[in-house]
GROMACS .gro file of C-alpha atoms in nm:
model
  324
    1UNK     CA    1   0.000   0.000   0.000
    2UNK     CA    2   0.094   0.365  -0.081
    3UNK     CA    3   0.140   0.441   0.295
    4UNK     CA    4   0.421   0.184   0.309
    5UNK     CA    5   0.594   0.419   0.039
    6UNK     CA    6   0.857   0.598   0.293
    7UNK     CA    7   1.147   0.577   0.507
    8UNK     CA    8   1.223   0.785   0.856
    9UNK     CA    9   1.485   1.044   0.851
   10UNK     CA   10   1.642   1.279   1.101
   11UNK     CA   11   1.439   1.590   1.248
   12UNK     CA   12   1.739   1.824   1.125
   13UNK     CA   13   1.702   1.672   0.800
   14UNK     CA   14   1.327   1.705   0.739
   15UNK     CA   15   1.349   2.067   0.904
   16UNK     CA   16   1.607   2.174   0.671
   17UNK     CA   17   1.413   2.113   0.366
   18UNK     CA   18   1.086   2.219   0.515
   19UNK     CA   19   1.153   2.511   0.752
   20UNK     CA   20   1.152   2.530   1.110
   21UNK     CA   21   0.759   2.594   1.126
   22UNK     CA   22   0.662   2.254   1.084
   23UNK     CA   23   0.592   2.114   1.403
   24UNK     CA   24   0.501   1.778   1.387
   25UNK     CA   25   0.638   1.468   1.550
   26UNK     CA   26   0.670   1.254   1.174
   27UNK     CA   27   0.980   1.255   0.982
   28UNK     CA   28   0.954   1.067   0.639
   29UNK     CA   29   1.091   1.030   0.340
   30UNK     CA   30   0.824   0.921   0.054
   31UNK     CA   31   0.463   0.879   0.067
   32UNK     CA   32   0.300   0.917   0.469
   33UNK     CA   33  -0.040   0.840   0.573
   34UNK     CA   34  -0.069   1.121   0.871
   35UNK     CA   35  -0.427   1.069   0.994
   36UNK     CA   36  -0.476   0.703   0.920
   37UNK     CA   37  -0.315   0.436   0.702
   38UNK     CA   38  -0.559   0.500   0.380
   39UNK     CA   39  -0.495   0.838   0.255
   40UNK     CA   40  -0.203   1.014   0.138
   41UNK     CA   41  -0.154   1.348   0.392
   42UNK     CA   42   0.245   1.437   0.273
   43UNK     CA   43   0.399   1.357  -0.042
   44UNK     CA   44   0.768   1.443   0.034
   45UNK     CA   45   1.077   1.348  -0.200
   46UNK     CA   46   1.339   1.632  -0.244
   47UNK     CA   47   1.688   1.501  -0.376
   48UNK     CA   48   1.542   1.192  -0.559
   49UNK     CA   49   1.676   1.260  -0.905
   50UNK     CA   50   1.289   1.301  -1.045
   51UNK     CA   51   1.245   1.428  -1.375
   52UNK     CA   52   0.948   1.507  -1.595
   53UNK     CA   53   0.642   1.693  -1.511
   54UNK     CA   54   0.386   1.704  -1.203
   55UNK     CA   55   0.087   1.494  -1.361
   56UNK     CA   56  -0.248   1.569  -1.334
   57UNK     CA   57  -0.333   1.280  -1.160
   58UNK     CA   58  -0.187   1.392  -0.850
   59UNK     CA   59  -0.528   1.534  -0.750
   60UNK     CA   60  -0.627   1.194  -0.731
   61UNK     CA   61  -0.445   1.224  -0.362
   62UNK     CA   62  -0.749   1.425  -0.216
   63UNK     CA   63  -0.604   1.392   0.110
   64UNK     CA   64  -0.306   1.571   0.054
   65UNK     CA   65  -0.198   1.810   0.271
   66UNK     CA   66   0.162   1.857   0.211
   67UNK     CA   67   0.367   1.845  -0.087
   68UNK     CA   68   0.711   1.886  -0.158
   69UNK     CA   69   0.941   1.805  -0.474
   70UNK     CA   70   1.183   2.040  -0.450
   71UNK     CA   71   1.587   1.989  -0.562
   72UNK     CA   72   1.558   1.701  -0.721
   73UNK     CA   73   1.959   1.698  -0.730
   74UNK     CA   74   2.195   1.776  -0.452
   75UNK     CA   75   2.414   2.044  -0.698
   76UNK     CA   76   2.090   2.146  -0.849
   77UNK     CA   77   2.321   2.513  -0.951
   78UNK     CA   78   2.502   2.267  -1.196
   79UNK     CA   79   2.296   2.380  -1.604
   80UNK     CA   80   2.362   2.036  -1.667
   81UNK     CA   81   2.209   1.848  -1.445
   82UNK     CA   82   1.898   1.609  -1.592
   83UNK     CA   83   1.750   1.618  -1.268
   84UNK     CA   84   1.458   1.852  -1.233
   85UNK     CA   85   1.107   1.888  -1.257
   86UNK     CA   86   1.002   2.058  -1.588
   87UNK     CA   87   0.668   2.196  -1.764
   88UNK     CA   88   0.356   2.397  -1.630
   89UNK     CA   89   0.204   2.356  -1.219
   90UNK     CA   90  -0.108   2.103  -1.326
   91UNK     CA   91  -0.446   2.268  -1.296
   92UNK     CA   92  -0.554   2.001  -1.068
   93UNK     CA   93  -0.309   2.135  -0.811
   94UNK     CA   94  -0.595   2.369  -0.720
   95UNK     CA   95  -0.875   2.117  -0.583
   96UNK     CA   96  -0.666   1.981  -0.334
   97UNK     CA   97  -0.841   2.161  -0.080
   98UNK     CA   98  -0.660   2.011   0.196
   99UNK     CA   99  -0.351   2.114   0.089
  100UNK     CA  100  -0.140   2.325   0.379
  101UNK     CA  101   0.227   2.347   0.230
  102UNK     CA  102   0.306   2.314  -0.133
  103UNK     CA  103   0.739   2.278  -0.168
  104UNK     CA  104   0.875   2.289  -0.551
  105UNK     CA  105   1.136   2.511  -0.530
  106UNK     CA  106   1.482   2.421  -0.712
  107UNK     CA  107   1.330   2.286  -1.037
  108UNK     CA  108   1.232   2.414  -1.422
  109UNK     CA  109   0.891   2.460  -1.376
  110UNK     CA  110   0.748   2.680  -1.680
  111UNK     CA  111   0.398   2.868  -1.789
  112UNK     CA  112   0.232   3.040  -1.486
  113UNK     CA  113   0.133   3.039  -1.147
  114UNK     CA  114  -0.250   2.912  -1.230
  115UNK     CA  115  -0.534   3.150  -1.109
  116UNK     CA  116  -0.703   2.819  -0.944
  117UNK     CA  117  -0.480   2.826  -0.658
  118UNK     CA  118  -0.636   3.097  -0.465
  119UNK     CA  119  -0.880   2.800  -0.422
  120UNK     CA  120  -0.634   2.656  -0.173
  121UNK     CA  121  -0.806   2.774   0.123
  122UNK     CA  122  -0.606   2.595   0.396
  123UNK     CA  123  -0.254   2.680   0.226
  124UNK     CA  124   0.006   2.853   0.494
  125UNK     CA  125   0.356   2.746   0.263
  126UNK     CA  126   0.390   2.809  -0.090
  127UNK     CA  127   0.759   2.823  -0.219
  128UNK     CA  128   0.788   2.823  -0.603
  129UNK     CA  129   1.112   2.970  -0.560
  130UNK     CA  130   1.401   2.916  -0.849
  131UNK     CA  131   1.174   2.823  -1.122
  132UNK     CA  132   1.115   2.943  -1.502
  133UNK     CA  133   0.794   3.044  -1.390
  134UNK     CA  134   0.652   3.363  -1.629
  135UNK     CA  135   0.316   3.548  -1.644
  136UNK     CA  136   0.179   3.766  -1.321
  137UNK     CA  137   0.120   3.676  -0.981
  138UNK     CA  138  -0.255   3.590  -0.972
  139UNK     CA  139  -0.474   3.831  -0.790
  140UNK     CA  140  -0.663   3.536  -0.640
  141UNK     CA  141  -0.328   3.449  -0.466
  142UNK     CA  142  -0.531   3.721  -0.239
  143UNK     CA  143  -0.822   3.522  -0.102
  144UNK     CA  144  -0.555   3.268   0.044
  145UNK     CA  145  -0.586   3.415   0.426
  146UNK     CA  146  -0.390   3.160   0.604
  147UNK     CA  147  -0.101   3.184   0.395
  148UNK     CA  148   0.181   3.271   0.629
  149UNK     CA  149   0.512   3.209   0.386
  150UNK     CA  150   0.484   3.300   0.025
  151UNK     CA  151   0.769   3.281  -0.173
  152UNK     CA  152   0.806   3.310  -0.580
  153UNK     CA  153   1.137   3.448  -0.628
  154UNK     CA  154   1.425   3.388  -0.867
  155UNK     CA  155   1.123   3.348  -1.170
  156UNK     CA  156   1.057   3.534  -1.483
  157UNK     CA  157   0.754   3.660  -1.341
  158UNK     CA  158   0.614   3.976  -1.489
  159UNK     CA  159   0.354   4.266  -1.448
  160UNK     CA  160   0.233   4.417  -1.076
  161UNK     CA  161   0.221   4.283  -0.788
  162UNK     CA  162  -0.169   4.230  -0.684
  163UNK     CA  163  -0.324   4.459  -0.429
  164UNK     CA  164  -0.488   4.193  -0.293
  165UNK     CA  165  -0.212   4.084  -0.138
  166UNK     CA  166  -0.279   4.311   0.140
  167UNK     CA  167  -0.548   4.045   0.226
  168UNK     CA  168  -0.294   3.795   0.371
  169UNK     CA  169  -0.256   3.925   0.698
  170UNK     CA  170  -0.097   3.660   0.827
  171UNK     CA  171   0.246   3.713   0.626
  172UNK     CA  172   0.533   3.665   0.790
  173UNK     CA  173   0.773   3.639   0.465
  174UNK     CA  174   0.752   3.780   0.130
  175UNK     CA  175   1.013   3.734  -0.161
  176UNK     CA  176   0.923   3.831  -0.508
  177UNK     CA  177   1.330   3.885  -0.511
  178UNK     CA  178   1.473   3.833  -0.867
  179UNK     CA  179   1.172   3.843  -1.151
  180UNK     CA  180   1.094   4.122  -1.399
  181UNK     CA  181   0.796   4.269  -1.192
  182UNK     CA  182   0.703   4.612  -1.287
  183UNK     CA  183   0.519   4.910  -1.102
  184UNK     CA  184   0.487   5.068  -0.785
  185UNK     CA  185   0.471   4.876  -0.442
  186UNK     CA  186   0.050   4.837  -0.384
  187UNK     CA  187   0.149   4.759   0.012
  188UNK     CA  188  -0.074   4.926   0.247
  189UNK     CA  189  -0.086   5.031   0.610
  190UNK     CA  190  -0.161   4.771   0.886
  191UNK     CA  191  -0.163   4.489   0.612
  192UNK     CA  192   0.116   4.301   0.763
  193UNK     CA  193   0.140   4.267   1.150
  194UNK     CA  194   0.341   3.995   1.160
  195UNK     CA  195   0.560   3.976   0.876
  196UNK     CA  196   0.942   3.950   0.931
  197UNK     CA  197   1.084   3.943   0.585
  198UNK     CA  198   1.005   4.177   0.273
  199UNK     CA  199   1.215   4.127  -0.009
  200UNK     CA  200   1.203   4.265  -0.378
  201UNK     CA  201   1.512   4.307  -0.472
  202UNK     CA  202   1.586   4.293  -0.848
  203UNK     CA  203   1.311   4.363  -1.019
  204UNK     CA  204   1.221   4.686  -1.225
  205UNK     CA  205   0.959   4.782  -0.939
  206UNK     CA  206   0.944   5.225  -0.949
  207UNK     CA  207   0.755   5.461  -0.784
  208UNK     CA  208   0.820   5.592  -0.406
  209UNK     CA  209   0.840   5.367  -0.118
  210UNK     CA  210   0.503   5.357   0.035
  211UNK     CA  211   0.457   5.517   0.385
  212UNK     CA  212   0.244   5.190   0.499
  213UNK     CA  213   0.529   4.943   0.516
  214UNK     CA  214   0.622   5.181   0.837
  215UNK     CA  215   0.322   5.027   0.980
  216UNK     CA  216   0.442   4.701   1.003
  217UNK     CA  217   0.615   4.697   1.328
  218UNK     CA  218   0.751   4.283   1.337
  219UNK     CA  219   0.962   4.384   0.995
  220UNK     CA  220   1.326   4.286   1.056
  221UNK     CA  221   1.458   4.197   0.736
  222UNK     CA  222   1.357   4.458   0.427
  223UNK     CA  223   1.563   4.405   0.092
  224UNK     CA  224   1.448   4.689  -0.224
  225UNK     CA  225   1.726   4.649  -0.363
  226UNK     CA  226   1.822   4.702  -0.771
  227UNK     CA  227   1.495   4.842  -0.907
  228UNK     CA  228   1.304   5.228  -1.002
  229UNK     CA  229   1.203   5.312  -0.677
  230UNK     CA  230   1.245   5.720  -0.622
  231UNK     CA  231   1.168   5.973  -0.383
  232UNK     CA  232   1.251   5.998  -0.047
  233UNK     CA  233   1.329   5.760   0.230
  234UNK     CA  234   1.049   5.838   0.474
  235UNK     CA  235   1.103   5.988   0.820
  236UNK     CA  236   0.903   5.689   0.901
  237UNK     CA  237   1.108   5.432   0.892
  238UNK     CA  238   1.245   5.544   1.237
  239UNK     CA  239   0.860   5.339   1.344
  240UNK     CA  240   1.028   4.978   1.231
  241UNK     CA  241   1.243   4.925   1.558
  242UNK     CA  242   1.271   4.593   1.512
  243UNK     CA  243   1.471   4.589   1.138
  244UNK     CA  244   1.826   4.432   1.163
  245UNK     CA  245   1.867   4.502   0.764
  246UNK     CA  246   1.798   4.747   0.537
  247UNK     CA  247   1.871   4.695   0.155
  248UNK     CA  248   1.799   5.001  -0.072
  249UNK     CA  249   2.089   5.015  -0.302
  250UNK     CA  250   2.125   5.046  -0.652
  251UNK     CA  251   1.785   5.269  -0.727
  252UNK     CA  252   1.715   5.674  -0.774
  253UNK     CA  253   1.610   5.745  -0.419
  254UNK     CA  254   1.711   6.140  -0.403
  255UNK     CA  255   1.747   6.415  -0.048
  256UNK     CA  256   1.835   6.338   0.253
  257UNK     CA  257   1.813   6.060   0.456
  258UNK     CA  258   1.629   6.090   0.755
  259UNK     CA  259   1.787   6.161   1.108
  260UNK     CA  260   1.522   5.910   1.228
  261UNK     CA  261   1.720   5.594   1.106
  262UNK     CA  262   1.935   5.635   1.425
  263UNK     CA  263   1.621   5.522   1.642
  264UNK     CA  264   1.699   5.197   1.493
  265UNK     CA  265   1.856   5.008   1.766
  266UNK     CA  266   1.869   4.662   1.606
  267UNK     CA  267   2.005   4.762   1.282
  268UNK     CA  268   2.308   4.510   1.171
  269UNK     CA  269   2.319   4.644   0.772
  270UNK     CA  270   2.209   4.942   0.590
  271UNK     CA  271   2.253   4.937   0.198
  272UNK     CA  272   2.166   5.221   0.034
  273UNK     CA  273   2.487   5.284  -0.269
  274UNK     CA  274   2.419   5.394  -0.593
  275UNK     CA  275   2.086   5.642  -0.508
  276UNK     CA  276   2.087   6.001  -0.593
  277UNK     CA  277   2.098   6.122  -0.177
  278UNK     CA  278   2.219   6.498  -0.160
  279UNK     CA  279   2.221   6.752   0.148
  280UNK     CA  280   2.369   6.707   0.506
  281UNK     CA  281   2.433   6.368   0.635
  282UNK     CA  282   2.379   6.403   1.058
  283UNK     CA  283   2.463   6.054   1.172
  284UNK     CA  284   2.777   5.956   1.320
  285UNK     CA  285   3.002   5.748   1.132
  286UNK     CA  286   3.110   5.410   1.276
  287UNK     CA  287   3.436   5.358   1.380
  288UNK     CA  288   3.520   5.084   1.178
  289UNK     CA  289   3.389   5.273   0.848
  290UNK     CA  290   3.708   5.391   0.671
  291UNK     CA  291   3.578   5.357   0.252
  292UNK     CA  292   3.491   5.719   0.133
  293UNK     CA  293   3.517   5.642  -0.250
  294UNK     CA  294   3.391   5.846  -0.496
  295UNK     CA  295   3.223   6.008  -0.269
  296UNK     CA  296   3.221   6.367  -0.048
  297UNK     CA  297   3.141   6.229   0.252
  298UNK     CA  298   3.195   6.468   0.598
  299UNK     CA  299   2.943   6.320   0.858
  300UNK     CA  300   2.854   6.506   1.203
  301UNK     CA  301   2.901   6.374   1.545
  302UNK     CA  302   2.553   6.226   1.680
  303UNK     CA  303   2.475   6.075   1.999
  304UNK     CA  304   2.171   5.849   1.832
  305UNK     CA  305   2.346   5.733   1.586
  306UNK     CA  306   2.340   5.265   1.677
  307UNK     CA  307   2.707   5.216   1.749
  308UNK     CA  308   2.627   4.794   1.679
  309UNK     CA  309   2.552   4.805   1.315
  310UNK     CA  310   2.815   4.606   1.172
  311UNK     CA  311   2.740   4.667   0.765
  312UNK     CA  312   2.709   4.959   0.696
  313UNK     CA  313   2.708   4.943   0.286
  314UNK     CA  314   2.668   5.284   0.166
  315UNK     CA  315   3.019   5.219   0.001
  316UNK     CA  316   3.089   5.556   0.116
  317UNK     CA  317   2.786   5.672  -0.063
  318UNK     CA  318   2.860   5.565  -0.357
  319UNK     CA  319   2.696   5.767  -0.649
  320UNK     CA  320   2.545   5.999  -0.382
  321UNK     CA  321   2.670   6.328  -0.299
  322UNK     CA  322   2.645   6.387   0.075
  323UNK     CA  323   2.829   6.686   0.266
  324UNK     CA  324   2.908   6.845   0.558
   0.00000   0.00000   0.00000
């Protein structure tokens, strides 16, 4: 029978390739009957040299409630390596109702993320990450409101990023990181209470950054890096105590930045080379900060400033000009 398709592996193992969120007590390999020994519940077989596609007939597992086929090869970086997962998500992904945690990073999956899985009402893990997935992210991705990880970076993904993503209050990480996504950020205030990471680096994303994500007080890790974005940085951003980084560089943010950033405590990096600053800079300069290139860079004496932060990547402000 089907539920004798599996052998047990370590707890470090299985929480490796599935996060630290999961919390149960089984650790399989294979094909596991969770609730009873009829139905399929987790269908779990990274690194087993699989190739092909995901057939439709895996919706013939109606019990499924956790799937994961990622890295089907152990040095799944190497181009020619014959051991992926290829062509389009099936259709039939999207009646699984049951389904909590859907894994298939680390593949060659192509076509687009279909509409139909903002039927997944009990979904809380979706990582499509380091795909060839193209197309837009579905606006019904929206209706999924337990969805608390939801990651689709390293794609081909194009177009805007929904607004109703601001439905999914229960975020607690968000990469888009590395597609061709295009328009302004649609995040708004108090959508996010819990999230912890925000990243959207490398895209082609423009506009200003919007004053809402300074609402989201559990942000510690917030990457914007290498896209449009322009404007200023917000006096707000002094609100997100609880950021360790900050990633901004490489986009056509322009003034000054705000005096308010040395309320930040907790912050370990702060990236923001290659923007179009100008004016007065009024934060003290770490000690260990010696690189001035290409820059004029003649920073003030401040008593706020967090003497902890330990990157501090403005690269001497590189392509800003910031004075004295």
């Amino acid at each position: 029978h089907e539920c004798m398709w599996n052998l047990p592996v370590t707890q470090e193992e299985f929480r490796n390739h599935h996060g630290l969120k999961y919390k149960g007590e089984h650790f399989y390999k294979g094909a596991y009957c969770w609730n009873d020994n009829k139905t399929v519940t987790n269908l779990t077989l990274y690194f087993n040299n699989l190739t092909g596609t995901i057939p439709d007939e895996i919706s013939l597992l109606s019990g499924l409630e956790f799937i994961s086929l990622q890295m089907q090869q152990n040095h799944h970086f190497l181009s020619d390596s014959p051991h992926y997962l290829g062509g389009q998500l099936p259709l039939s992904l999207g009646t699984l109702s049951k389904l909590r945690h859907i894994s298939l990073f680390d593949n060659h999956l192509t076509g687009s993320i279909p509409s139909i899985m903002g039927n997944l009402s009990q979904l809380s893990e979706i990582y499509l990450d380091s795909n060839d997935l193209t197309g837009s992210i579905p606006s019904t991705m929206g209706l999924l409101s337990q969805l608390d990880f939801f990651g689709v970076g390293n794609n081909f993904l194009t177009g805007n990023i929904p607004r109703e993503i601001n439905q999914l209050q229960q975020l607690v990480f968000i990469s888009f990181t590395n597609n061709i996504l295009t328009g302004t950020l649609p995040f708004a205030a108090n959508s996010f209470p819990h999230l912890l990471v925000l990243g959207v680096r490398v895209n082609q994303l423009s506009g200003t950054l919007p004053d809402g994500i300074s609402t989201y007080s559990s942000l510690k890790w917030f990457y914007m890096g290498a896209n449009r974005f322009s404007g200023i940085l917000s006096p707000k951003v002094g609100n997100l105590t609880n950021l360790l980084d900050i990633e901004l560089a490489d986009n056509l943010i322009s003034g000054t930045l705000p005096t308010q950033i040395g309320l930040l405590h907790n912050l370990k990096m702060f990236s923001i080379q290659k923007n179009k600053l100008t004016g007065q800079w009024h934060l003290a300069y770490p000690d260990w900060i010696t690189s001035q290139s290409e820059n004029v860079l003649n920073p003030e004496k401040s008593t706020d400033w967090n003497s902890s932060i330990r990157v501090f990547q403005l690269e001497g402000f590189v392509n800003n000009i910031v004075t004295k």
